Coordinates of C-alpha atoms in Angstrom, one line a residue:
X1 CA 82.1 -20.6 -35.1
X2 CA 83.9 -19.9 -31.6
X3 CA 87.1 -18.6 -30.7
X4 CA 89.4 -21.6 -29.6
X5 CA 90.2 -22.1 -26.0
X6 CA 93.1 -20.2 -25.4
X7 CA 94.7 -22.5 -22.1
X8 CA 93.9 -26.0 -24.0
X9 CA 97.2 -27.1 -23.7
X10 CA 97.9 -25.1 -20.1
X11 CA 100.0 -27.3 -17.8
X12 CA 98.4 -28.4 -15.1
X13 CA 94.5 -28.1 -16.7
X14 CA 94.1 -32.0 -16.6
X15 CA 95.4 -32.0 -13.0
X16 CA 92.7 -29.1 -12.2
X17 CA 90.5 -31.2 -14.2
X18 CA 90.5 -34.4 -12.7
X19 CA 90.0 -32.6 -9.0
X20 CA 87.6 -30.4 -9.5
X21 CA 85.4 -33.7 -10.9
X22 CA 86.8 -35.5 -8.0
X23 CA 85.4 -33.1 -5.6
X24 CA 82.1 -32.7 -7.0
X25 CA 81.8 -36.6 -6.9
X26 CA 83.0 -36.4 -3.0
X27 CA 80.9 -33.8 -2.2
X28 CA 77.1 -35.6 -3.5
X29 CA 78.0 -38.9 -2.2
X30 CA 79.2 -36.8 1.1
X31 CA 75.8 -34.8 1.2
X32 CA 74.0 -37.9 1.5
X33 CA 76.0 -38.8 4.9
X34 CA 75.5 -35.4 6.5
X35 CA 72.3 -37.1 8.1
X36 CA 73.2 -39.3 11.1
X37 CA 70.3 -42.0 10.8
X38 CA 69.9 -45.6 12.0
X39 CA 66.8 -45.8 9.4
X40 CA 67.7 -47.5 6.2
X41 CA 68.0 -45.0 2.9
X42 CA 64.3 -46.1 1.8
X43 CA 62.5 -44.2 4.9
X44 CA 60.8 -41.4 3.6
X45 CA 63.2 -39.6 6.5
X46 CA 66.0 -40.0 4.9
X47 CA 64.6 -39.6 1.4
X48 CA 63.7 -36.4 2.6
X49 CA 66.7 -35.5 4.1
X50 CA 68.8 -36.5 1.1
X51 CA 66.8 -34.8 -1.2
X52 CA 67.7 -31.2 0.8
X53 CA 71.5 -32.5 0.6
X54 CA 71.9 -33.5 -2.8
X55 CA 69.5 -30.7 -4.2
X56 CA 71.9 -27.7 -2.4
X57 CA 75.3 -29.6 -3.9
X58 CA 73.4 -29.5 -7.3
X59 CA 72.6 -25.8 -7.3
X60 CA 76.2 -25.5 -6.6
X61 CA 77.8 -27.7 -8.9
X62 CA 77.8 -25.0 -12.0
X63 CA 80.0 -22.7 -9.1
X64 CA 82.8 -25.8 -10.2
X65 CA 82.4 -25.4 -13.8
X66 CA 82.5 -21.4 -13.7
X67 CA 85.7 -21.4 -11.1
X68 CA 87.3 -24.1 -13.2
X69 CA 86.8 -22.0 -16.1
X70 CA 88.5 -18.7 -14.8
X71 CA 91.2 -21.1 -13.2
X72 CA 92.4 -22.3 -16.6
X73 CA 91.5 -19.0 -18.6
X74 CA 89.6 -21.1 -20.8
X75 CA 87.8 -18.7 -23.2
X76 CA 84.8 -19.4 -25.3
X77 CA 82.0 -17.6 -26.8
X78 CA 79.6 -20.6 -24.8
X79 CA 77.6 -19.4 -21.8
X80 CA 77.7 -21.6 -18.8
X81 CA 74.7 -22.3 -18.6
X82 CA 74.9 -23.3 -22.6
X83 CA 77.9 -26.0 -21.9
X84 CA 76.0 -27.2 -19.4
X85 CA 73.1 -28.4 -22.3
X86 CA 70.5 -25.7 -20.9
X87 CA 69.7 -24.4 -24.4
X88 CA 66.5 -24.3 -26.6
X89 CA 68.0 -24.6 -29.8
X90 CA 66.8 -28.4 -31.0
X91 CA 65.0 -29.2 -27.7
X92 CA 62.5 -31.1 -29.4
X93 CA 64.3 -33.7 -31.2
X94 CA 67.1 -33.8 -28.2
X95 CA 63.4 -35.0 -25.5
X96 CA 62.5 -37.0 -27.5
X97 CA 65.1 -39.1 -30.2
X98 CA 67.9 -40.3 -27.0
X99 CA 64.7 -41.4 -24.9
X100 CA 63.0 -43.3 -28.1
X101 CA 66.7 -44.6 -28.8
X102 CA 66.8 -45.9 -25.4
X103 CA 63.1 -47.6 -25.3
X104 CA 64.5 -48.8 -28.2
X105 CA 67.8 -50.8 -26.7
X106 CA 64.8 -51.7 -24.0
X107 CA 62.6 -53.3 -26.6
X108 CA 63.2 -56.9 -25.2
X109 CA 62.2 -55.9 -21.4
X110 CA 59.4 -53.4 -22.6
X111 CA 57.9 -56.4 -24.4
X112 CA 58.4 -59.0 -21.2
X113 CA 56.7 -56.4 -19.1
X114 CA 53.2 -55.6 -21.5
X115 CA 53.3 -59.6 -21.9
X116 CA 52.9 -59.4 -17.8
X117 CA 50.7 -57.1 -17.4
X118 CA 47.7 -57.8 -16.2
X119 CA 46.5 -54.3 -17.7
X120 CA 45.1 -54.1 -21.3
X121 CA 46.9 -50.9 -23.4
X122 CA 43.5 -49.2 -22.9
X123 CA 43.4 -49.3 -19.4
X124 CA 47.2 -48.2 -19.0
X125 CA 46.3 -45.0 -21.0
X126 CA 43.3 -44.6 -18.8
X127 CA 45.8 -44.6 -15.3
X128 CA 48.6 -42.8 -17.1
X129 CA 46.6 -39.9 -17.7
X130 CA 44.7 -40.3 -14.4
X131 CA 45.6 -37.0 -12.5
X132 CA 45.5 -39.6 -9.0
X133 CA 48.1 -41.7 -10.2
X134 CA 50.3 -38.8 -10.9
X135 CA 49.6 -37.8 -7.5
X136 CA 50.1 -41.0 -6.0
X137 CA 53.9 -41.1 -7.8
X138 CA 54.9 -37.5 -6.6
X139 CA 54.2 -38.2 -2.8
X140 CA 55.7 -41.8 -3.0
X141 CA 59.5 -40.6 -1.6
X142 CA 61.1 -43.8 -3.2
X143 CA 59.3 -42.8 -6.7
X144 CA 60.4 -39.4 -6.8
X145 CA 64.0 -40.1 -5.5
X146 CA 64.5 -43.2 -8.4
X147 CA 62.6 -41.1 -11.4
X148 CA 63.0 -37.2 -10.4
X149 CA 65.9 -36.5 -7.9
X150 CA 68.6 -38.6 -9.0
X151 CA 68.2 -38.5 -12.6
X152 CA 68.4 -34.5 -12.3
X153 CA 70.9 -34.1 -9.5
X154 CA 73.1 -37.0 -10.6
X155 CA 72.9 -36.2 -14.8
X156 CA 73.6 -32.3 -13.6
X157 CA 76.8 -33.2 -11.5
X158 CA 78.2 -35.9 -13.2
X159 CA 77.2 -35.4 -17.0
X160 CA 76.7 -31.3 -17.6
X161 CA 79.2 -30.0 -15.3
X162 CA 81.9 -32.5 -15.3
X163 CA 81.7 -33.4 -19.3
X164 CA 82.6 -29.9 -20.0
X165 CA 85.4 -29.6 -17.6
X166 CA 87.1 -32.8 -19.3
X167 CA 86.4 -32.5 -22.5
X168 CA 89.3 -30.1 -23.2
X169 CA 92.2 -31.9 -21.1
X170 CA 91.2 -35.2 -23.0
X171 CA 88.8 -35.6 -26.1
X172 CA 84.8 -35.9 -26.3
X173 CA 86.0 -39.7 -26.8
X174 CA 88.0 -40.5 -24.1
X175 CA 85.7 -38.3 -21.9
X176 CA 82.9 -39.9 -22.5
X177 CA 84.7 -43.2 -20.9
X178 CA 86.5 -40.8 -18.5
X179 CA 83.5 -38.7 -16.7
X180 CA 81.5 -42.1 -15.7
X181 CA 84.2 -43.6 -13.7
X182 CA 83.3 -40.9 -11.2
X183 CA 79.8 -41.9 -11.3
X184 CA 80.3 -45.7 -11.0
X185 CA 83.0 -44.9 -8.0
X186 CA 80.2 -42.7 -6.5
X187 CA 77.7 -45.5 -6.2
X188 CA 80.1 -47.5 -4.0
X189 CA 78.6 -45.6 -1.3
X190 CA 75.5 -48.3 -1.3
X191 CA 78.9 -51.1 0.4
X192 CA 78.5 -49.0 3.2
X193 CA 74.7 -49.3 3.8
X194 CA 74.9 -52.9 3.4
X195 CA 77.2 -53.6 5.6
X196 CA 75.5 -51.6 8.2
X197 CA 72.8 -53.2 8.1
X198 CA 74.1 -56.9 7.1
X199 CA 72.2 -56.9 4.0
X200 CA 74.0 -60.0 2.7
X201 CA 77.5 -61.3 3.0
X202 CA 80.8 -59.1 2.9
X203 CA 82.0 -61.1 -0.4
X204 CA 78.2 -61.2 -1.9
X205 CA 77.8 -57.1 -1.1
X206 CA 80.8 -56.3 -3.1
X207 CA 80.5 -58.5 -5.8
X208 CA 77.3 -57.0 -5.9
X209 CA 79.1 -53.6 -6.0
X210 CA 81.3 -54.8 -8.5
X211 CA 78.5 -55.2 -11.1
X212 CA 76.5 -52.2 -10.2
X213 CA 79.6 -49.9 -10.8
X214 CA 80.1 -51.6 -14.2
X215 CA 76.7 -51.3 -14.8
X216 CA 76.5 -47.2 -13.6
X217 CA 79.6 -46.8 -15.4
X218 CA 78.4 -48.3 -18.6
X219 CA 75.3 -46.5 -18.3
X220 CA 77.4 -43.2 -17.6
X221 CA 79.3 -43.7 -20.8
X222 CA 76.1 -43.9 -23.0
X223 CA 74.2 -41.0 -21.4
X224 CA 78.0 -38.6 -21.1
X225 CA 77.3 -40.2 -25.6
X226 CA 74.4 -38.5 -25.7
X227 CA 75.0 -35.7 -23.9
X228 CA 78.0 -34.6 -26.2
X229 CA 76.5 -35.5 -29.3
X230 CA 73.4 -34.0 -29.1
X231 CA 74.3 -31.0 -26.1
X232 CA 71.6 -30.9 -24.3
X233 CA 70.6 -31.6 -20.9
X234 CA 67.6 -32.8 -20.8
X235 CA 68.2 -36.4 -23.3
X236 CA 70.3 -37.7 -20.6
X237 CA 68.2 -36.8 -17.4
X238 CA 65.2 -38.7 -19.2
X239 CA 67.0 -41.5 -20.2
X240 CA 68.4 -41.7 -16.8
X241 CA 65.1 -41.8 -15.3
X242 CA 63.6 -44.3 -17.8
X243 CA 66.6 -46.8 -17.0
X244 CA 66.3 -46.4 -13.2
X245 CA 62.3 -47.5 -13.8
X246 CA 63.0 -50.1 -16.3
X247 CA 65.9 -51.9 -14.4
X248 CA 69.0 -54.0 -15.5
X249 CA 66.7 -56.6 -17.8
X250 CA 65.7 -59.6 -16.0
X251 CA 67.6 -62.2 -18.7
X252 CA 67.2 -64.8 -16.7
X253 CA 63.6 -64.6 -16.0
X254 CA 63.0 -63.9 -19.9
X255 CA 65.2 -67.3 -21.0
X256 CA 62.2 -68.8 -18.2
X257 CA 59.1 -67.5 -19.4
X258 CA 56.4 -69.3 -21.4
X259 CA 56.7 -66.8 -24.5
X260 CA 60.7 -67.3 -24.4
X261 CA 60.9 -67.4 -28.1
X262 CA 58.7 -63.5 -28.9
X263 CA 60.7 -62.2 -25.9
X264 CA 64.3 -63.3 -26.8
X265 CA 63.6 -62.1 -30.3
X266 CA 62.4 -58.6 -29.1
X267 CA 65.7 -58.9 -27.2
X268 CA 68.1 -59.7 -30.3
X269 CA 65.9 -57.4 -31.9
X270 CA 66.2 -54.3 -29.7
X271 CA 70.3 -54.5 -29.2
X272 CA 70.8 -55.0 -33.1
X273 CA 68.2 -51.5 -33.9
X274 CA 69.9 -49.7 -31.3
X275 CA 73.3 -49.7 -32.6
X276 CA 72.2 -49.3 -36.2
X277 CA 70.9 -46.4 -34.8
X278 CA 72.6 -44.7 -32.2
X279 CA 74.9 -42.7 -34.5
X280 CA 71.8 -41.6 -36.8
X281 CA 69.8 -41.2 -33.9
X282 CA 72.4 -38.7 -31.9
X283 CA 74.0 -36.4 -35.4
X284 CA 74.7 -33.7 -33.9
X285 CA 72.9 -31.9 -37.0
X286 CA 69.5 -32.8 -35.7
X287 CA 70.5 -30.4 -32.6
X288 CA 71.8 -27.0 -33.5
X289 CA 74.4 -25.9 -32.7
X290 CA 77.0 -27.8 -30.3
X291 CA 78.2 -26.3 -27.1
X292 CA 81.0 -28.7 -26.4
X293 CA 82.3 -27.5 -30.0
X294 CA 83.4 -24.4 -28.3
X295 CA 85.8 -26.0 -26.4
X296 CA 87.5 -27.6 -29.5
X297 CA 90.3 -26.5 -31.4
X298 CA 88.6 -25.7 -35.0
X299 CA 90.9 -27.8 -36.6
X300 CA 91.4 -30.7 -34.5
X301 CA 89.7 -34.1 -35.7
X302 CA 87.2 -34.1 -32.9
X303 CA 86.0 -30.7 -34.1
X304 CA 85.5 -31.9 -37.5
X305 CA 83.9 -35.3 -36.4
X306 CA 81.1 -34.1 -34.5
X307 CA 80.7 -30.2 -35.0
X308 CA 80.9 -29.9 -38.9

């Protein structure tokens, strides 16, 4: 299938490893800091500003992967842009299967929110397809930054370039719990804005900060799943952006509501589906073939686990 990786076991590669993901984590967070501002991060401003930051560090992300790659001597017959999950081969079934799987783990809060909706299922259709509202989105700064911007820029940094770079020092196991401790430590950055501008207590804004990097680094482990199992890039940028519009599920509003009962069930029922189905759901059959493969000793275990 592909010539094995020739410096797998090099000394030093998880040392290069480790800081060359370390560096692209410092450099987003640091793009979005370039901008002196006394306006909060929600002004279309600094939206704006961000977007031109993050957007040039993105571009140059792949640089990291390709210098990392003639720094170890890795060799594999996997283009860049291939490891990276930019590939054709089973792009249907890798749009649509992670983001059904996801909707899917969501079925509890996707069934609180059409029971809230003042909208019937006809007129939702009727806006969704409605070229305005579509126009409305794309010029809302908040809209595009939460379902466009950092989905892409955030599943291209932390997800296609960095997955590739650990997968050889570690395992597609322990990278997949590895590559989203740089993303959770990467949302930190939010402390910094809050105590600025005294958006709560110091102990309530880190507690806060806390749970959101357990929660990013969850998240990061599932999509960094997906992304390895199925090698492509484009299942994890649209569950990425799904989850940033659906939200962490409101429990305790759901335990409060007047259908409890339908909504706890869809709840119970949605978590139980989604792990009788995530391995099903993600065989890396239903993809082609896998470009994290290539950087897998043919006869190791992890080779014969998810690339035969």
């Amino acid at each position: 299938m592909s010539e094995a990786p020739v410096a797998q076991s090099a000394p030093g590669l998880c040392a290069l490893s480790v800081l060359c993901c370390l560096t692209l984590a410092c450099s987003y967070v640091g793009s979005l800091y370039v901008w002196k501002s006394e306006l909060s991060r929600d002004h279309p401003a600094v939206i704006k500003r961000r977007f031109t930051s993050v957007l040039i560090v993105s571009s140059l992300s792949p640089l990291f992967l390709w210098l990392w790659k003639e720094l170890t001597g890795i060799k594999t017959d996997a283009a860049i842009l291939s490891l990276m999950g930019f590939r054709l081969d089973g792009i249907f079934t890798a749009t649509l299967l992670p983001l059904l799987l996801t909707m899917i783990l969501f079925l509890g809060p996707l069934v609180q929110l059409s029971l809230d909706c003042p909208w019937g299922l006809l007129d939702g259709l009727k806006v969704a397809i409605d070229p305005r509202f579509w126009v409305l989105c794309f010029t809302d700064m908040r809209w595009l930054r939460n379902q466009v911007i950092a989905p892409l820029t955030e599943e291209l940094v932390f997800r296609a370039c960095m997955l590739p770079m650990l997968v050889p020092c570690t395992s597609p196991g322990t990278a997949i719990f590895t590559c989203p401790l740089f993303f959770g430590i990467a949302h930190f950055h939010h402390v910094i804005e809050q105590l600025r501008f005294r958006q709560g207590t110091v102990l309530s804004i880190f507690l806060s900060a806390a749970f959101q990097f357990s929660y990013t680094a969850v998240f990061g482990a599932y999509t960094a799943f997906i992304f390895i199992r199925t090698g492509h890039f484009i299942g994890p940028v649209l569950c990425h952006s799904f989850c940033n519009y659906i939200g962490f599920p409101a429990i305790f509003t759901a335990l409060d509501h007047p259908q409890r009962a339908t909504i706890v069930l869809f709840y119970v029922l949605g978590v139980v589906l989604f792990f009788l189905l995530l391995y099903p759901m993600t065989d890396p059959t239903l993809y082609g073939d896998i470009p994290i493969c290539y950087l897998l000793d043919a006869g190791s275990t992890d080779h014969r686990s998810l690339c035969l």
